[in-house]
PDB file of C-alpha atoms in Angstrom:
ATOM      1  CA  GLY A   1      53.905 118.714  -6.953  1.00 46.00           C
ATOM      2  CA  GLU A   2      56.389 116.590  -5.110  1.00 61.00           C
ATOM      3  CA  ASP A   3      59.975 117.684  -4.546  1.00 79.00           C
ATOM      4  CA  VAL A   4      62.092 116.009  -1.885  1.00 87.00           C
ATOM      5  CA  GLU A   5      65.576 117.347  -1.212  1.00 90.00           C
ATOM      6  CA  GLN A   6      68.522 116.115   0.781  1.00 94.00           C
ATOM      7  CA  SER A   7      72.132 117.151   1.101  1.00 90.00           C
ATOM      8  CA  LEU A   8      74.348 114.829  -0.893  1.00 92.00           C
ATOM      9  CA  PHE A   9      77.130 113.985   1.560  1.00 96.00           C
ATOM     10  CA  LEU A  10      77.727 113.657   5.295  1.00 97.00           C
ATOM     11  CA  SER A  11      80.849 112.474   7.117  1.00 97.00           C
ATOM     12  CA  VAL A  12      80.969 111.649  10.815  1.00 97.00           C
ATOM     13  CA  ARG A  13      83.396 109.957  13.163  1.00 97.00           C
ATOM     14  CA  GLU A  14      82.566 106.549  14.560  1.00 97.00           C
ATOM     15  CA  GLY A  15      80.701 106.889  17.847  1.00 97.00           C
ATOM     16  CA  ASP A  16      79.325 110.356  17.042  1.00 97.00           C
ATOM     17  CA  SER A  17      75.713 111.070  16.161  1.00 97.00           C
ATOM     18  CA  SER A  18      74.680 111.565  12.536  1.00 97.00           C
ATOM     19  CA  VAL A  19      71.825 113.809  11.504  1.00 97.00           C
ATOM     20  CA  ILE A  20      70.480 113.481   7.968  1.00 97.00           C
ATOM     21  CA  ASN A  21      68.039 116.136   6.833  1.00 96.00           C
ATOM     22  CA  CYS A  22      65.276 116.159   4.269  1.00 95.00           C
ATOM     23  CA  THR A  23      62.849 118.804   3.063  1.00 93.00           C
ATOM     24  CA  TYR A  24      59.721 118.246   1.083  1.00 86.00           C
ATOM     25  CA  THR A  25      57.305 120.593  -0.581  1.00 79.00           C
ATOM     26  CA  ASP A  26      53.950 118.839  -0.652  1.00 75.00           C
ATOM     27  CA  SER A  27      51.971 119.404   2.531  1.00 69.00           C
ATOM     28  CA  SER A  28      49.611 116.550   1.699  1.00 72.00           C
ATOM     29  CA  SER A  29      52.279 113.964   2.540  1.00 67.00           C
ATOM     30  CA  THR A  30      50.786 111.141   4.542  1.00 74.00           C
ATOM     31  CA  TYR A  31      53.722 108.930   5.459  1.00 83.00           C
ATOM     32  CA  LEU A  32      57.416 109.789   5.439  1.00 88.00           C
ATOM     33  CA  TYR A  33      60.060 107.092   5.306  1.00 91.00           C
ATOM     34  CA  TRP A  34      63.774 106.572   5.700  1.00 95.00           C
ATOM     35  CA  TYR A  35      65.460 103.909   3.608  1.00 95.00           C
ATOM     36  CA  LYS A  36      69.103 102.768   3.600  1.00 96.00           C
ATOM     37  CA  GLN A  37      70.918 101.528   0.518  1.00 95.00           C
ATOM     38  CA  GLU A  38      74.271  99.797   0.749  1.00 93.00           C
ATOM     39  CA  PRO A  39      76.494  99.395  -2.334  1.00 86.00           C
ATOM     40  CA  GLY A  40      75.011  97.021  -4.885  1.00 80.00           C
ATOM     41  CA  ALA A  41      71.933  96.385  -2.785  1.00 83.00           C
ATOM     42  CA  GLY A  42      68.262  97.280  -2.777  1.00 87.00           C
ATOM     43  CA  LEU A  43      66.559  99.572  -0.289  1.00 92.00           C
ATOM     44  CA  GLN A  44      66.201  98.630   3.342  1.00 92.00           C
ATOM     45  CA  LEU A  45      63.349 100.237   5.254  1.00 90.00           C
ATOM     46  CA  LEU A  46      64.710 101.820   8.427  1.00 93.00           C
ATOM     47  CA  THR A  47      61.717 103.596   9.886  1.00 92.00           C
ATOM     48  CA  TYR A  48      58.706 105.694   9.006  1.00 89.00           C
ATOM     49  CA  ILE A  49      56.557 108.374  10.581  1.00 89.00           C
ATOM     50  CA  PHE A  50      52.973 109.362   9.988  1.00 86.00           C
ATOM     51  CA  SER A  51      52.458 113.006   9.146  1.00 82.00           C
ATOM     52  CA  ASN A  52      50.495 113.726  12.333  1.00 83.00           C
ATOM     53  CA  MET A  53      53.446 112.724  14.528  1.00 85.00           C
ATOM     54  CA  ASP A  54      56.368 114.896  15.639  1.00 89.00           C
ATOM     55  CA  MET A  55      58.861 112.291  16.687  1.00 93.00           C
ATOM     56  CA  LYS A  56      59.508 108.594  16.556  1.00 92.00           C
ATOM     57  CA  GLN A  57      62.324 106.706  18.262  1.00 94.00           C
ATOM     58  CA  ASP A  58      63.480 103.220  17.363  1.00 91.00           C
ATOM     59  CA  GLN A  59      66.651 102.040  19.119  1.00 94.00           C
ATOM     60  CA  ARG A  60      69.499 104.153  17.727  1.00 96.00           C
ATOM     61  CA  LEU A  61      67.234 105.961  15.275  1.00 96.00           C
ATOM     62  CA  THR A  62      65.224 109.088  16.012  1.00 97.00           C
ATOM     63  CA  VAL A  63      62.984 110.675  13.412  1.00 96.00           C
ATOM     64  CA  LEU A  64      61.860 114.278  13.851  1.00 96.00           C
ATOM     65  CA  LEU A  65      59.146 115.839  11.721  1.00 93.00           C
ATOM     66  CA  ASN A  66      58.484 119.564  11.540  1.00 92.00           C
ATOM     67  CA  LYS A  67      55.366 119.707   9.424  1.00 88.00           C
ATOM     68  CA  LYS A  68      55.185 123.498   9.481  1.00 89.00           C
ATOM     69  CA  ASP A  69      58.634 123.770   7.887  1.00 90.00           C
ATOM     70  CA  LYS A  70      58.204 120.511   5.884  1.00 89.00           C
ATOM     71  CA  HIS A  71      61.444 119.259   7.392  1.00 93.00           C
ATOM     72  CA  LEU A  72      62.268 115.670   8.293  1.00 94.00           C
ATOM     73  CA  SER A  73      65.443 114.457   9.978  1.00 96.00           C
ATOM     74  CA  LEU A  74      66.969 111.131  10.887  1.00 97.00           C
ATOM     75  CA  ARG A  75      69.371 110.981  13.810  1.00 97.00           C
ATOM     76  CA  ILE A  76      71.576 107.929  14.199  1.00 97.00           C
ATOM     77  CA  ALA A  77      73.109 107.674  17.657  1.00 97.00           C
ATOM     78  CA  ASP A  78      76.544 106.103  18.199  1.00 97.00           C
ATOM     79  CA  THR A  79      77.190 105.841  14.454  1.00 97.00           C
ATOM     80  CA  GLN A  80      79.113 102.751  13.395  1.00 97.00           C
ATOM     81  CA  THR A  81      81.123 101.954  10.253  1.00 95.00           C
ATOM     82  CA  GLY A  82      78.316  99.598   9.227  1.00 94.00           C
ATOM     83  CA  ASP A  83      76.036 102.626   8.986  1.00 97.00           C
ATOM     84  CA  SER A  84      77.990 103.890   5.971  1.00 97.00           C
ATOM     85  CA  ALA A  85      75.474 103.874   3.127  1.00 97.00           C
ATOM     86  CA  ILE A  86      73.142 106.123   1.160  1.00 96.00           C
ATOM     87  CA  TYR A  87      70.049 107.228   3.066  1.00 97.00           C
ATOM     88  CA  PHE A  88      66.867 108.179   1.254  1.00 96.00           C
ATOM     89  CA  CYS A  89      63.856 109.946   2.624  1.00 94.00           C
ATOM     90  CA  ALA A  90      60.600 109.280   0.817  1.00 91.00           C
ATOM     91  CA  GLU A  91      56.984 110.349   1.027  1.00 87.00           C
ATOM     92  CA  THR A  92      53.617 109.079  -0.063  1.00 82.00           C
ATOM     93  CA  LEU A  93      51.055 111.664  -0.962  1.00 72.00           C
ATOM     94  CA  GLN A  94      47.783 109.815  -1.209  1.00 65.00           C
ATOM     95  CA  THR A  95      46.159 107.275   1.018  1.00 58.00           C
ATOM     96  CA  GLY A  96      45.481 104.254  -1.099  1.00 56.00           C
ATOM     97  CA  ALA A  97      48.590 104.844  -3.183  1.00 63.00           C
ATOM     98  CA  ASN A  98      51.811 102.919  -2.977  1.00 72.00           C
ATOM     99  CA  ASN A  99      53.970 105.266  -5.012  1.00 81.00           C
ATOM    100  CA  LEU A 100      56.877 106.682  -3.087  1.00 86.00           C
ATOM    101  CA  PHE A 101      58.597 109.936  -3.999  1.00 87.00           C
ATOM    102  CA  PHE A 102      62.240 109.769  -3.055  1.00 92.00           C
ATOM    103  CA  GLY A 103      64.799 112.365  -2.164  1.00 92.00           C
ATOM    104  CA  THR A 104      68.166 112.502  -3.860  1.00 92.00           C
ATOM    105  CA  GLY A 105      69.838 110.473  -1.132  1.00 95.00           C
ATOM    106  CA  THR A 106      72.571 111.384   1.365  1.00 96.00           C
ATOM    107  CA  ARG A 107      75.801 109.421   1.295  1.00 96.00           C
ATOM    108  CA  LEU A 108      76.895 108.882   4.893  1.00 97.00           C
ATOM    109  CA  THR A 109      80.556 108.078   5.440  1.00 97.00           C
ATOM    110  CA  VAL A 110      81.618 106.953   8.900  1.00 97.00           C
ATOM    111  CA  ILE A 111      85.271 107.539   9.653  1.00 96.00           C
ATOM    112  CA  PRO A 112      86.838 104.990  12.044  1.00 92.00           C
TER     113      PRO A 112
ATOM    114  CA  LYS B   1      59.497  84.807   5.719  1.00 63.00           C
ATOM    115  CA  ALA B   2      61.419  85.055   2.477  1.00 76.00           C
ATOM    116  CA  GLY B   3      62.003  88.571   1.226  1.00 91.00           C
ATOM    117  CA  VAL B   4      61.289  90.099  -2.140  1.00 95.00           C
ATOM    118  CA  THR B   5      63.154  88.336  -4.919  1.00 96.00           C
ATOM    119  CA  GLN B   6      64.012  89.691  -8.334  1.00 97.00           C
ATOM    120  CA  THR B   7      65.356  87.897 -11.356  1.00 97.00           C
ATOM    121  CA  PRO B   8      67.641  88.210 -13.116  1.00 97.00           C
ATOM    122  CA  ARG B   9      70.045  90.231 -10.998  1.00 96.00           C
ATOM    123  CA  TYR B  10      72.051  91.472 -13.971  1.00 96.00           C
ATOM    124  CA  LEU B  11      71.186  91.849 -17.623  1.00 96.00           C
ATOM    125  CA  ILE B  12      72.935  93.205 -20.692  1.00 97.00           C
ATOM    126  CA  LYS B  13      70.897  94.094 -23.769  1.00 97.00           C
ATOM    127  CA  THR B  14      71.412  96.118 -26.924  1.00 97.00           C
ATOM    128  CA  ARG B  15      69.418  99.074 -28.168  1.00 97.00           C
ATOM    129  CA  GLY B  16      66.140  98.135 -29.776  1.00 97.00           C
ATOM    130  CA  GLN B  17      65.746  94.867 -27.902  1.00 98.00           C
ATOM    131  CA  GLN B  18      63.113  94.219 -25.286  1.00 98.00           C
ATOM    132  CA  VAL B  19      63.523  92.908 -21.767  1.00 98.00           C
ATOM    133  CA  THR B  20      61.350  91.280 -19.116  1.00 98.00           C
ATOM    134  CA  LEU B  21      62.140  91.501 -15.424  1.00 98.00           C
ATOM    135  CA  SER B  22      60.485  89.440 -12.718  1.00 98.00           C
ATOM    136  CA  CYS B  23      59.585  90.130  -9.103  1.00 98.00           C
ATOM    137  CA  SER B  24      58.210  87.775  -6.473  1.00 98.00           C
ATOM    138  CA  PRO B  25      56.746  89.617  -3.490  1.00 96.00           C
ATOM    139  CA  ILE B  26      56.787  88.586   0.135  1.00 95.00           C
ATOM    140  CA  SER B  27      54.319  85.767   0.746  1.00 94.00           C
ATOM    141  CA  GLY B  28      50.886  87.199   1.428  1.00 92.00           C
ATOM    142  CA  HIS B  29      51.633  90.590  -0.113  1.00 92.00           C
ATOM    143  CA  ARG B  30      49.373  91.576  -2.979  1.00 92.00           C
ATOM    144  CA  SER B  31      50.857  94.888  -4.051  1.00 92.00           C
ATOM    145  CA  VAL B  32      53.974  95.139  -6.187  1.00 95.00           C
ATOM    146  CA  SER B  33      55.488  98.480  -7.180  1.00 94.00           C
ATOM    147  CA  TRP B  34      58.332  99.060  -9.612  1.00 97.00           C
ATOM    148  CA  TYR B  35      60.959 101.798  -9.458  1.00 96.00           C
ATOM    149  CA  GLN B  36      63.805 102.867 -11.706  1.00 97.00           C
ATOM    150  CA  GLN B  37      67.045 104.129 -10.147  1.00 95.00           C
ATOM    151  CA  THR B  38      69.577 106.054 -12.233  1.00 94.00           C
ATOM    152  CA  PRO B  39      72.426 108.367 -11.212  1.00 89.00           C
ATOM    153  CA  GLY B  40      70.838 111.275 -13.054  1.00 87.00           C
ATOM    154  CA  GLN B  41      67.166 110.946 -12.151  1.00 89.00           C
ATOM    155  CA  GLY B  42      67.408 109.112  -8.848  1.00 91.00           C
ATOM    156  CA  LEU B  43      64.586 106.824  -7.787  1.00 93.00           C
ATOM    157  CA  GLN B  44      61.419 107.147  -9.820  1.00 94.00           C
ATOM    158  CA  PHE B  45      58.129 105.330  -9.514  1.00 92.00           C
ATOM    159  CA  LEU B  46      57.098 103.316 -12.567  1.00 95.00           C
ATOM    160  CA  PHE B  47      53.806 101.633 -11.624  1.00 93.00           C
ATOM    161  CA  GLU B  48      52.019  99.593  -8.988  1.00 92.00           C
ATOM    162  CA  TYR B  49      49.999  96.420  -9.394  1.00 94.00           C
ATOM    163  CA  PHE B  50      47.453  95.101  -6.943  1.00 91.00           C
ATOM    164  CA  SER B  51      45.312  92.018  -7.483  1.00 91.00           C
ATOM    165  CA  GLU B  52      46.440  91.744 -11.119  1.00 94.00           C
ATOM    166  CA  THR B  53      45.395  95.332 -11.916  1.00 94.00           C
ATOM    167  CA  GLN B  54      47.524  98.402 -12.407  1.00 93.00           C
ATOM    168  CA  ARG B  55      46.565 100.714  -9.556  1.00 88.00           C
ATOM    169  CA  ASN B  56      49.016 103.597 -10.010  1.00 87.00           C
ATOM    170  CA  LYS B  57      51.279 104.765 -12.791  1.00 90.00           C
ATOM    171  CA  GLY B  58      54.251 107.123 -12.922  1.00 90.00           C
ATOM    172  CA  ASN B  59      55.403 109.320 -15.783  1.00 91.00           C
ATOM    173  CA  PHE B  60      57.146 106.827 -18.022  1.00 95.00           C
ATOM    174  CA  PRO B  61      56.549 106.213 -21.738  1.00 96.00           C
ATOM    175  CA  GLY B  62      54.379 103.372 -22.962  1.00 95.00           C
ATOM    176  CA  ARG B  63      57.489 101.285 -23.703  1.00 97.00           C
ATOM    177  CA  PHE B  64      57.417 100.451 -20.010  1.00 98.00           C
ATOM    178  CA  SER B  65      54.667  98.022 -19.109  1.00 97.00           C
ATOM    179  CA  GLY B  66      53.912  95.482 -16.469  1.00 97.00           C
ATOM    180  CA  ARG B  67      51.573  92.807 -15.329  1.00 97.00           C
ATOM    181  CA  GLN B  68      50.768  90.812 -12.251  1.00 97.00           C
ATOM    182  CA  PHE B  69      49.771  87.201 -11.986  1.00 97.00           C
ATOM    183  CA  SER B  70      47.241  85.547  -9.702  1.00 96.00           C
ATOM    184  CA  ASN B  71      50.041  84.500  -7.321  1.00 95.00           C
ATOM    185  CA  SER B  72      51.035  88.209  -7.029  1.00 95.00           C
ATOM    186  CA  ARG B  73      54.287  87.737  -8.919  1.00 97.00           C
ATOM    187  CA  SER B  74      54.876  90.632 -11.248  1.00 98.00           C
ATOM    188  CA  GLU B  75      56.797  91.227 -14.435  1.00 98.00           C
ATOM    189  CA  MET B  76      57.809  94.445 -16.070  1.00 98.00           C
ATOM    190  CA  ASN B  77      58.661  94.751 -19.718  1.00 98.00           C
ATOM    191  CA  VAL B  78      60.628  97.404 -21.546  1.00 98.00           C
ATOM    192  CA  SER B  79      60.359  97.369 -25.317  1.00 95.00           C
ATOM    193  CA  THR B  80      62.631  99.057 -27.852  1.00 96.00           C
ATOM    194  CA  LEU B  81      65.381  99.616 -25.332  1.00 97.00           C
ATOM    195  CA  GLU B  82      67.283 102.890 -25.304  1.00 97.00           C
ATOM    196  CA  LEU B  83      70.665 103.656 -23.775  1.00 97.00           C
ATOM    197  CA  GLY B  84      68.932 105.764 -21.141  1.00 96.00           C
ATOM    198  CA  ASP B  85      67.036 102.726 -19.873  1.00 97.00           C
ATOM    199  CA  SER B  86      70.233 101.483 -18.257  1.00 97.00           C
ATOM    200  CA  ALA B  87      69.364 101.497 -14.583  1.00 97.00           C
ATOM    201  CA  LEU B  88      68.738  99.529 -11.437  1.00 96.00           C
ATOM    202  CA  TYR B  89      65.118  98.376 -11.457  1.00 97.00           C
ATOM    203  CA  LEU B  90      63.705  97.799  -8.006  1.00 96.00           C
ATOM    204  CA  CYS B  91      60.474  96.209  -7.043  1.00 96.00           C
ATOM    205  CA  ALA B  92      58.744  96.623  -3.707  1.00 94.00           C
ATOM    206  CA  SER B  93      55.984  94.629  -2.116  1.00 93.00           C
ATOM    207  CA  SER B  94      53.412  95.497   0.478  1.00 89.00           C
ATOM    208  CA  SER B  95      50.158  94.045   1.707  1.00 83.00           C
ATOM    209  CA  GLY B  96      48.249  96.516  -0.444  1.00 73.00           C
ATOM    210  CA  THR B  97      45.213  96.384   1.804  1.00 73.00           C
ATOM    211  CA  SER B  98      45.740  99.335   4.142  1.00 66.00           C
ATOM    212  CA  GLY B  99      44.981 102.139   1.780  1.00 58.00           C
ATOM    213  CA  GLY B 100      48.583 103.064   1.163  1.00 56.00           C
ATOM    214  CA  LYS B 101      49.447 103.118   4.836  1.00 61.00           C
ATOM    215  CA  GLU B 102      51.505  99.968   4.750  1.00 71.00           C
ATOM    216  CA  THR B 103      55.257  99.964   4.305  1.00 80.00           C
ATOM    217  CA  GLN B 104      56.992  98.741   1.195  1.00 86.00           C
ATOM    218  CA  TYR B 105      59.794  96.206   1.254  1.00 90.00           C
ATOM    219  CA  PHE B 106      62.291  96.271  -1.578  1.00 93.00           C
ATOM    220  CA  GLY B 107      64.050  93.549  -3.487  1.00 94.00           C
ATOM    221  CA  PRO B 108      67.771  93.653  -4.382  1.00 93.00           C
ATOM    222  CA  GLY B 109      67.039  94.969  -7.862  1.00 95.00           C
ATOM    223  CA  THR B 110      67.872  94.015 -11.423  1.00 96.00           C
ATOM    224  CA  ARG B 111      70.729  95.952 -12.955  1.00 96.00           C
ATOM    225  CA  LEU B 112      70.091  96.491 -16.659  1.00 97.00           C
ATOM    226  CA  LEU B 113      72.810  97.690 -18.999  1.00 97.00           C
ATOM    227  CA  VAL B 114      71.812  98.723 -22.519  1.00 97.00           C
ATOM    228  CA  LEU B 115      74.635  98.856 -25.057  1.00 97.00           C
TER     229      LEU B 115
END
């Protein structure tokens, strides 16, 4: 089955790097995603990685995937106060399916 | 391009009533998925519609239903509302034509409160 876990809270100082971790249990994951949710808002897609990749970099964001350990991480370089939000990792299990399984979300607080 | 729009943004209902929520996907997108977000259960997949047909379904009771129109707009309906249906309901759109490999873009959500 699908079980996606994240730590609930993370605090960092402005300018530092943030690393948000996610573990999943289903090895048949095809795509893994990171979404950001600000208070009162919907989900904003940040980045995604296909399961046959190890790393993907997109400006300040770096995604690392360790498929052997079923571990996904999102690194935000030079974290800013505007990065304060809840971050969700999500996976899709089947090609041809648009149902995402989400983690519990990590609340990132950036301290000025 | 306009993003995903959802109406209404906020809704208050009482137990036993029914409710209909609407979602307009990004122009050109044919897949619409619905999710429920609650503090206790997190984000859970409800169902997906593609070309007016339900393509995938999550583990929700039959009180939750949906449909999609020829212009790809989608509605979801919840009948006989229960207190536990209070949630943020999010819809997401994607092209729907890449075998699940396309990314989903979310609307701002409809916040439903059941009293």
